[in-house]
Coordinates of C-alpha atoms in Angstrom, one line a residue:
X122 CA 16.0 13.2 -31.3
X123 CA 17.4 15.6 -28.9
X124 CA 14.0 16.3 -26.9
X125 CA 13.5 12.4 -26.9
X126 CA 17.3 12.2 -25.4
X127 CA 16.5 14.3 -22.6
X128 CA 13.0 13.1 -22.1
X129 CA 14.9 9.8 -21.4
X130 CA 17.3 11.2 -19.2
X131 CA 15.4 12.9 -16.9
X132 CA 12.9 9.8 -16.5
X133 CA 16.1 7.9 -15.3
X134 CA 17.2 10.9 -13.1
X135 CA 14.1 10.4 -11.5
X136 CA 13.7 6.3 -10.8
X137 CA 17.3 6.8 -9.7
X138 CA 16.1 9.6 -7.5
X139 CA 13.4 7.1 -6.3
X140 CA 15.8 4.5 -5.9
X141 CA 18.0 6.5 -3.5
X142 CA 15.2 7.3 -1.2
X143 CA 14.2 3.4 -0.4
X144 CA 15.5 2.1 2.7
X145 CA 17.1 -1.5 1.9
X146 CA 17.6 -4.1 4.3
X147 CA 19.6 -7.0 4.3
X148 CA 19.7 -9.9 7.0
X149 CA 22.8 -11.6 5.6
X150 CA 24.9 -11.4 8.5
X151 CA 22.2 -12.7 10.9
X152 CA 21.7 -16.4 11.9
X153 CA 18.4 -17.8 12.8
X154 CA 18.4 -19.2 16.4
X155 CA 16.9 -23.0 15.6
X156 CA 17.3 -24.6 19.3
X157 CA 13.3 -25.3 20.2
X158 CA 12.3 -25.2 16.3
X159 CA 11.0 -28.7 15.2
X160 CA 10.4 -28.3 11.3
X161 CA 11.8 -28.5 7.9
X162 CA 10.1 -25.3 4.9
X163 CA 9.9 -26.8 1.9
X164 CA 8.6 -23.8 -0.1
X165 CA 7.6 -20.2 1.0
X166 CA 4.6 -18.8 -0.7
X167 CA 4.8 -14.6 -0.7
X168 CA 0.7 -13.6 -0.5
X169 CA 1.4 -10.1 0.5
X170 CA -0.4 -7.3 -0.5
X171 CA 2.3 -4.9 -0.7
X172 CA 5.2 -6.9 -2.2
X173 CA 7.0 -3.6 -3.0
X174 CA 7.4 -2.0 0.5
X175 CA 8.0 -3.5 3.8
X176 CA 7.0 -0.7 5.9
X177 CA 8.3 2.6 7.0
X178 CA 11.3 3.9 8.5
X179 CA 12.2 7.3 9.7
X180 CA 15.8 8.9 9.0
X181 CA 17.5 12.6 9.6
X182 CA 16.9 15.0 12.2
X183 CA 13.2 15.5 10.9
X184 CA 12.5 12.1 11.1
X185 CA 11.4 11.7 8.2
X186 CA 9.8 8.8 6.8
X187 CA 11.4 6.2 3.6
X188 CA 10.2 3.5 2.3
X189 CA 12.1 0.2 3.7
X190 CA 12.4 -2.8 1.2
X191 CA 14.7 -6.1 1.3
X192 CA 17.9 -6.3 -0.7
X193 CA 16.9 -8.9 -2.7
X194 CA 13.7 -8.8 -4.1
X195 CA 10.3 -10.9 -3.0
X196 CA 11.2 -12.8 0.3
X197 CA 14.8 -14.0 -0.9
X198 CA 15.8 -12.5 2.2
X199 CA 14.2 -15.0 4.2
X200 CA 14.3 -18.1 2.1
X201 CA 18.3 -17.1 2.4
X202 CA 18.1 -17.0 6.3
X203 CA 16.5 -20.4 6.5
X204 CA 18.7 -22.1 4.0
X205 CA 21.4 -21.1 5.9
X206 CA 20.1 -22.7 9.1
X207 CA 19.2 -25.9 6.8
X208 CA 15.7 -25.7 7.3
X209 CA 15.3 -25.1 3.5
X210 CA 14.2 -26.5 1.0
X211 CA 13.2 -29.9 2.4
X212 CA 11.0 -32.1 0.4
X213 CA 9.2 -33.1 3.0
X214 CA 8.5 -29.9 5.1
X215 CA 5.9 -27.4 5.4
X216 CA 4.7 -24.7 3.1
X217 CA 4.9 -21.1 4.9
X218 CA 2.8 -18.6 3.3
X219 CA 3.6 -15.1 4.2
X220 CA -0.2 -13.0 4.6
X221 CA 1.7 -9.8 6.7
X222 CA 5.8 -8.3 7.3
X223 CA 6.0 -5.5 7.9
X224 CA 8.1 -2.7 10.1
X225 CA 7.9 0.5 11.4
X226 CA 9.2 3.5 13.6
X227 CA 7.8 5.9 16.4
X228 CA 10.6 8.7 16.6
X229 CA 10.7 11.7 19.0
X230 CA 13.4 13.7 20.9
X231 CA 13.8 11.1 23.9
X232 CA 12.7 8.0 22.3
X233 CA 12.4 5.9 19.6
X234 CA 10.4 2.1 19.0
X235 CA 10.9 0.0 16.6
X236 CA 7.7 -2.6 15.6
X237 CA 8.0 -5.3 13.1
X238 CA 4.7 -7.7 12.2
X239 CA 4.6 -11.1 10.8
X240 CA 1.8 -13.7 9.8
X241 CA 2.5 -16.8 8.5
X242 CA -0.2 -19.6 7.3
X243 CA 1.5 -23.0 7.9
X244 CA 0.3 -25.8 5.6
X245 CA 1.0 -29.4 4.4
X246 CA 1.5 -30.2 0.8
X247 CA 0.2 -33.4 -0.4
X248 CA -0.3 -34.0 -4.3
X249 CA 0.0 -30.3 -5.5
X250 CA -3.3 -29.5 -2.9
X251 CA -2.6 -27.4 0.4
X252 CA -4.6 -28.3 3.6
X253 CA -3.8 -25.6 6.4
X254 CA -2.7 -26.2 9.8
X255 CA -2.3 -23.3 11.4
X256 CA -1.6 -19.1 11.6
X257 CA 0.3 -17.6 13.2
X258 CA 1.0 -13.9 13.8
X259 CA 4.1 -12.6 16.1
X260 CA 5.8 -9.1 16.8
X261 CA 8.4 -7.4 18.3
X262 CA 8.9 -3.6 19.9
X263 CA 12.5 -2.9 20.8
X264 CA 13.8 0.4 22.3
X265 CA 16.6 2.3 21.7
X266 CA 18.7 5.2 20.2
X267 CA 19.1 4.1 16.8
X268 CA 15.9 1.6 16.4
X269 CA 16.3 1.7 12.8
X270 CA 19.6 -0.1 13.1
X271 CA 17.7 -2.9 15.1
X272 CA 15.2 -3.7 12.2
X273 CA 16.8 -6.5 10.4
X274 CA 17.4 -8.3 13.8
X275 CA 13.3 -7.4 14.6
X276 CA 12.7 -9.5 11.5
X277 CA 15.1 -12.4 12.3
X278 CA 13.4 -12.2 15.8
X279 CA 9.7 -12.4 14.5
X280 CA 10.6 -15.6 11.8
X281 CA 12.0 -17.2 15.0
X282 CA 9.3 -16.4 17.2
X283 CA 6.8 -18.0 15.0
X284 CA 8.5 -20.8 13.8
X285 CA 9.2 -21.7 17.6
X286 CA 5.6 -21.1 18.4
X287 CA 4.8 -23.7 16.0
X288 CA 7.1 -26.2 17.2
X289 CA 5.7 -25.7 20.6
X290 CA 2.1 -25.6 19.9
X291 CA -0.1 -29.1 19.7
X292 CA -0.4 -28.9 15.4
X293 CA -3.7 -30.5 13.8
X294 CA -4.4 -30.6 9.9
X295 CA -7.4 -29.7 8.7
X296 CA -8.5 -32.2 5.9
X297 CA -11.8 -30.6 5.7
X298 CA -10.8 -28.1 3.2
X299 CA -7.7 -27.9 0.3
X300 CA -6.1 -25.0 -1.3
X301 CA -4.6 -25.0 -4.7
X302 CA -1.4 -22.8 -5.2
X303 CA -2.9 -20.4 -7.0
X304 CA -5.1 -19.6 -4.7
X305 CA -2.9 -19.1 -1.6
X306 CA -0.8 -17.0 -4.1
X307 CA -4.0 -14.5 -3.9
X308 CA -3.4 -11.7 -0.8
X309 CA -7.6 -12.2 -1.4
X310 CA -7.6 -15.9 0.5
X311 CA -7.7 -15.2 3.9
X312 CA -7.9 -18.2 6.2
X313 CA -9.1 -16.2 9.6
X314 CA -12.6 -15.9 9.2
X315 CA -13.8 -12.6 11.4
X316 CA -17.6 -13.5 11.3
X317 CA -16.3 -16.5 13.2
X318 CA -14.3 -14.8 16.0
X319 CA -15.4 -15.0 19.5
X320 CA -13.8 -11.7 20.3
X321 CA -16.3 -9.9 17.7
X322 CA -19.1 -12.6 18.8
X323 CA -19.2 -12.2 22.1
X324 CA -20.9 -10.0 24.6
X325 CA -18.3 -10.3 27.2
X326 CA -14.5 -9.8 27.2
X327 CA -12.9 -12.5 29.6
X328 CA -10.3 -9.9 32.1
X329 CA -6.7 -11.3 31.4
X330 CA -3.9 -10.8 29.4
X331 CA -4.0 -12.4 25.9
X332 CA -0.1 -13.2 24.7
X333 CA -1.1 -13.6 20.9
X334 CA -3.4 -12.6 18.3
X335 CA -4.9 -15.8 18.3
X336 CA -5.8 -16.1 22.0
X337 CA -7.1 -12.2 21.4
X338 CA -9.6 -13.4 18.4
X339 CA -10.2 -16.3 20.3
X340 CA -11.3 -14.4 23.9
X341 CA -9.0 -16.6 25.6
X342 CA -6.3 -15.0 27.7
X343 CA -4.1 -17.3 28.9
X344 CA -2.7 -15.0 31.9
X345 CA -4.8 -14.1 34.9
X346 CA -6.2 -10.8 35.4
X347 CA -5.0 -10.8 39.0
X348 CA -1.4 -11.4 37.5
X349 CA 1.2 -8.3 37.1
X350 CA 3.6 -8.2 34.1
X351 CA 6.8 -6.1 33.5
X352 CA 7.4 -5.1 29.5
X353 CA 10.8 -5.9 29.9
X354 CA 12.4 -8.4 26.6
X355 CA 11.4 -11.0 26.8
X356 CA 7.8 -9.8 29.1
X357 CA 8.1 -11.5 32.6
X358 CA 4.6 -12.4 34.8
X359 CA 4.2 -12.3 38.5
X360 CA 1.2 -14.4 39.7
X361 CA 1.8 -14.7 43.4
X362 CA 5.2 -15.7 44.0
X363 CA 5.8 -17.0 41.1
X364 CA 7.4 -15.8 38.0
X365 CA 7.1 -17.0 34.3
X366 CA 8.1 -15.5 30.8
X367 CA 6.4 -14.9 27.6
X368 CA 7.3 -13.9 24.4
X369 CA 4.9 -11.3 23.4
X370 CA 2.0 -8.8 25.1
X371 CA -0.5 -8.5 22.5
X372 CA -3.5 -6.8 24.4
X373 CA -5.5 -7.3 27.5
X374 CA -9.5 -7.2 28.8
X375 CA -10.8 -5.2 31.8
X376 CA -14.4 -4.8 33.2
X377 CA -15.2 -5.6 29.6
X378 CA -13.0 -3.1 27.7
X379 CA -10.1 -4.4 25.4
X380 CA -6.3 -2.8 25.5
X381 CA -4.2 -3.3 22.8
X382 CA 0.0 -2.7 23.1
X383 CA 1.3 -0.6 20.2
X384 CA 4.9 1.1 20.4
X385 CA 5.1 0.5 23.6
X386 CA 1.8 2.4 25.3
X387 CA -1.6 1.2 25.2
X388 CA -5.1 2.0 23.9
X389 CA -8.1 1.5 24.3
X390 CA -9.7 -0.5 21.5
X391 CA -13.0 0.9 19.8
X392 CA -15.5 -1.5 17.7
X393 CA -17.0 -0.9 14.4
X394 CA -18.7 -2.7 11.5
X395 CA -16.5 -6.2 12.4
X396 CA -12.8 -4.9 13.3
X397 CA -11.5 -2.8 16.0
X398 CA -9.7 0.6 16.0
X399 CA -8.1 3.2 17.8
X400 CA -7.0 7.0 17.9
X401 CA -3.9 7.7 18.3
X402 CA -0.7 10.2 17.7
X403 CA 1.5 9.8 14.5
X404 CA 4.5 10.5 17.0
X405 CA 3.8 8.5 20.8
X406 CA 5.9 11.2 23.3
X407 CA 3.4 11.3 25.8
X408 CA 3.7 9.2 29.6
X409 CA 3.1 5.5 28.9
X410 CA 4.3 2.1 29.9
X411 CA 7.5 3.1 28.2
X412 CA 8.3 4.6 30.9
X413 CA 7.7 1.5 33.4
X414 CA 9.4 -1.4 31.9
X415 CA 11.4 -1.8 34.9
X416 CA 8.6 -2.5 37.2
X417 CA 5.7 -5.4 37.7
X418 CA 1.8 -3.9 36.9
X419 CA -1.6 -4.9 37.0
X420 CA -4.0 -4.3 34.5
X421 CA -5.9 -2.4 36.8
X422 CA -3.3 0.5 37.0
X423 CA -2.5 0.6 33.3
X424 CA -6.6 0.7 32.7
X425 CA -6.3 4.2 34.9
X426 CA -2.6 4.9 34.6
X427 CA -0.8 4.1 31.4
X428 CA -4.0 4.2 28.9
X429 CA -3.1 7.1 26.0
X430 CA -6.4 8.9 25.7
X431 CA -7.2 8.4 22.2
X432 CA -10.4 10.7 22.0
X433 CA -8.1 13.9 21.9
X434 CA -6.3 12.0 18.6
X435 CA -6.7 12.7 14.8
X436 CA -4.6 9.4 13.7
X437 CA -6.4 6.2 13.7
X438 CA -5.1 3.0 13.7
X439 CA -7.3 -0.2 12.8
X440 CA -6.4 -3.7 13.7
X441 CA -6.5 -6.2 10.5
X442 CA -8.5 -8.9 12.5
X443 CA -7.1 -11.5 9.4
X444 CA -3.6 -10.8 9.9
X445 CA -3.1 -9.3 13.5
X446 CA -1.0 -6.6 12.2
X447 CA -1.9 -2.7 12.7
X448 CA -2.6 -0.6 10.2
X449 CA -2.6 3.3 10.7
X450 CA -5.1 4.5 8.0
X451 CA -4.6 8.0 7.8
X452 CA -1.3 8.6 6.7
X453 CA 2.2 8.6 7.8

């Protein structure tokens, strides 16, 4: 009885052990920002893959990496952040189903970046069957001291990045094809078919800068090549004289090469067997456009001047052409 006592003990030693080493976040004390969002959620539908992690975050003076999850468990979190700006539940509004969310860290000596990832599938309900709409994927890569501190506001930020996108964006349903809930409630049912891309399709990469992953699959940049940009929050564009601003920099195309912006430097995207990767280091310290935010560039110079040379790289990093998101594949 004794041995079994102990046995017992030490097995909740541990899972308190394991407990203590999770990061949690809460975003109770943040407000969503609904000025330029036009929609009502009337359910949220969590099709993650990892429902028990959201990412990685580094702490100490080793950096060294924890698990980060939510307070409350599933995506309570949000659901709580969009009651709260009455946007749900609504009979009548839209069911969001979460594919992607996820955050993590690039920590050295002199600076630190904080990345958080989020796609969302948006779809109509109508008699217990789900016909899709849209997807959408968003991101956000703020600077700082303490970017760990910044994380539950980098989630507020990407909810409210993508729900505004879909307010702004010219919305069709597509009747062609219905979804049943337990389907979408499968991480398996992916709605972004890759064989279908035109960025994996095509022979030629159209030069510009693409603001989303969906004008990236698409080949679609909407900004001009000649155009400069400044990585400043939000990302500014100079074409001429004139000067516009965009919420995100996903990538960019140049003399038929593809870029892609990850913490804050960029890389130049390989292609393999349908999906696109990249070498890279676990920790980013070297010379990149981190260290230009402050001035207007053309893809020209950051093709010669700001590119990371990934060749001389052990990490890889492989873009998830259904979600957007980046995944490093070879540890943390």
């Amino acid at each position: 009885m004794k041995k079994i006592t102990v046995v017992i003990m030490l097995f909740l030693a541990t899972l308190n052990a394991r407990a203590q080493k999770l990061y949690k976040i809460s975003l109770d004390e943040f407000k969503l920002d609904i000025q330029g969002i036009n929609l009502t959620v009337a359910e949220i539908i969590d099709a993650r893959k990892d429902k028990n992690s959201i990412g990685l975050i580094q702490t100490g003076l080793n950096n060294k990496p924890v698990f980060a999850t939510f307070e409350k468990p599933g995506l309570k979190e949000i659901e709580s952040l969009l009651e709260n700006a009455g946007l749900y539940p609504q009979p009548s509004g839209l069911s969001l189903r979460i594919t992607a969310l996820k955050i993590s860290e690039n920590t050295t000596l002199v600076k630190e970046t904080a990345k958080a990832e989020l796609s969302i599938d948006f779809f109509l309900r109508y008699e217990n069957l789900y016909y899709h709409i849209t997807s959408i994927f968003t991101s956000a890569e703020p600077k700082g001291l303490d970017v760990t501190s910044k994380q539950a506001a980098n989630i507020v930020t990407i909810l409210e990045k993508a729900l505004t996108t879909f307010s702004q964006k010219k919305n069709d349903v597509k009747t062609d094809r219905s979804y049943t809930l337990e389907e979408l409630l499968d991480p398996m049912v992916t709605l972004r078919n890759p064989l279908s891309m035109p960025i994996l399709n095509d022979t030629e990469y159209k030069d510009g800068y693409y603001t989303s992953f969906d004008e990236f699959v698409n080949n679609q940049p909407s900004i001009p090549y000649g155009c400069k940009v400044k990585l400043s929050s939000p990302i500014k564009v100079l074409c001429g004289e004139e000067e516009t601003e965009v919420p995100a920099l996903y990538a960019f195309a140049s003399n038929n090469k593809l870029y892609i912006l990850y913490h804050h430097h960029f890389f130049e995207l390989n292609r393999r067997n349908g999906t696109f990767y990249f070498n890279g280091p676990s920790k980013m310290s070297k010379t990149g456009a981190n260290d230009v935010t402050q001035m207007y560039f053309g893809a020209s110079s950051i093709a010669t001047s700001y590119v990371l040379p990934g060749g001389r790289y052990s990490a890889t990093y492989v873009l998830d052409m259904e979600t957007g998101a980046i995944r490093n594949i070879t540890g943390f």
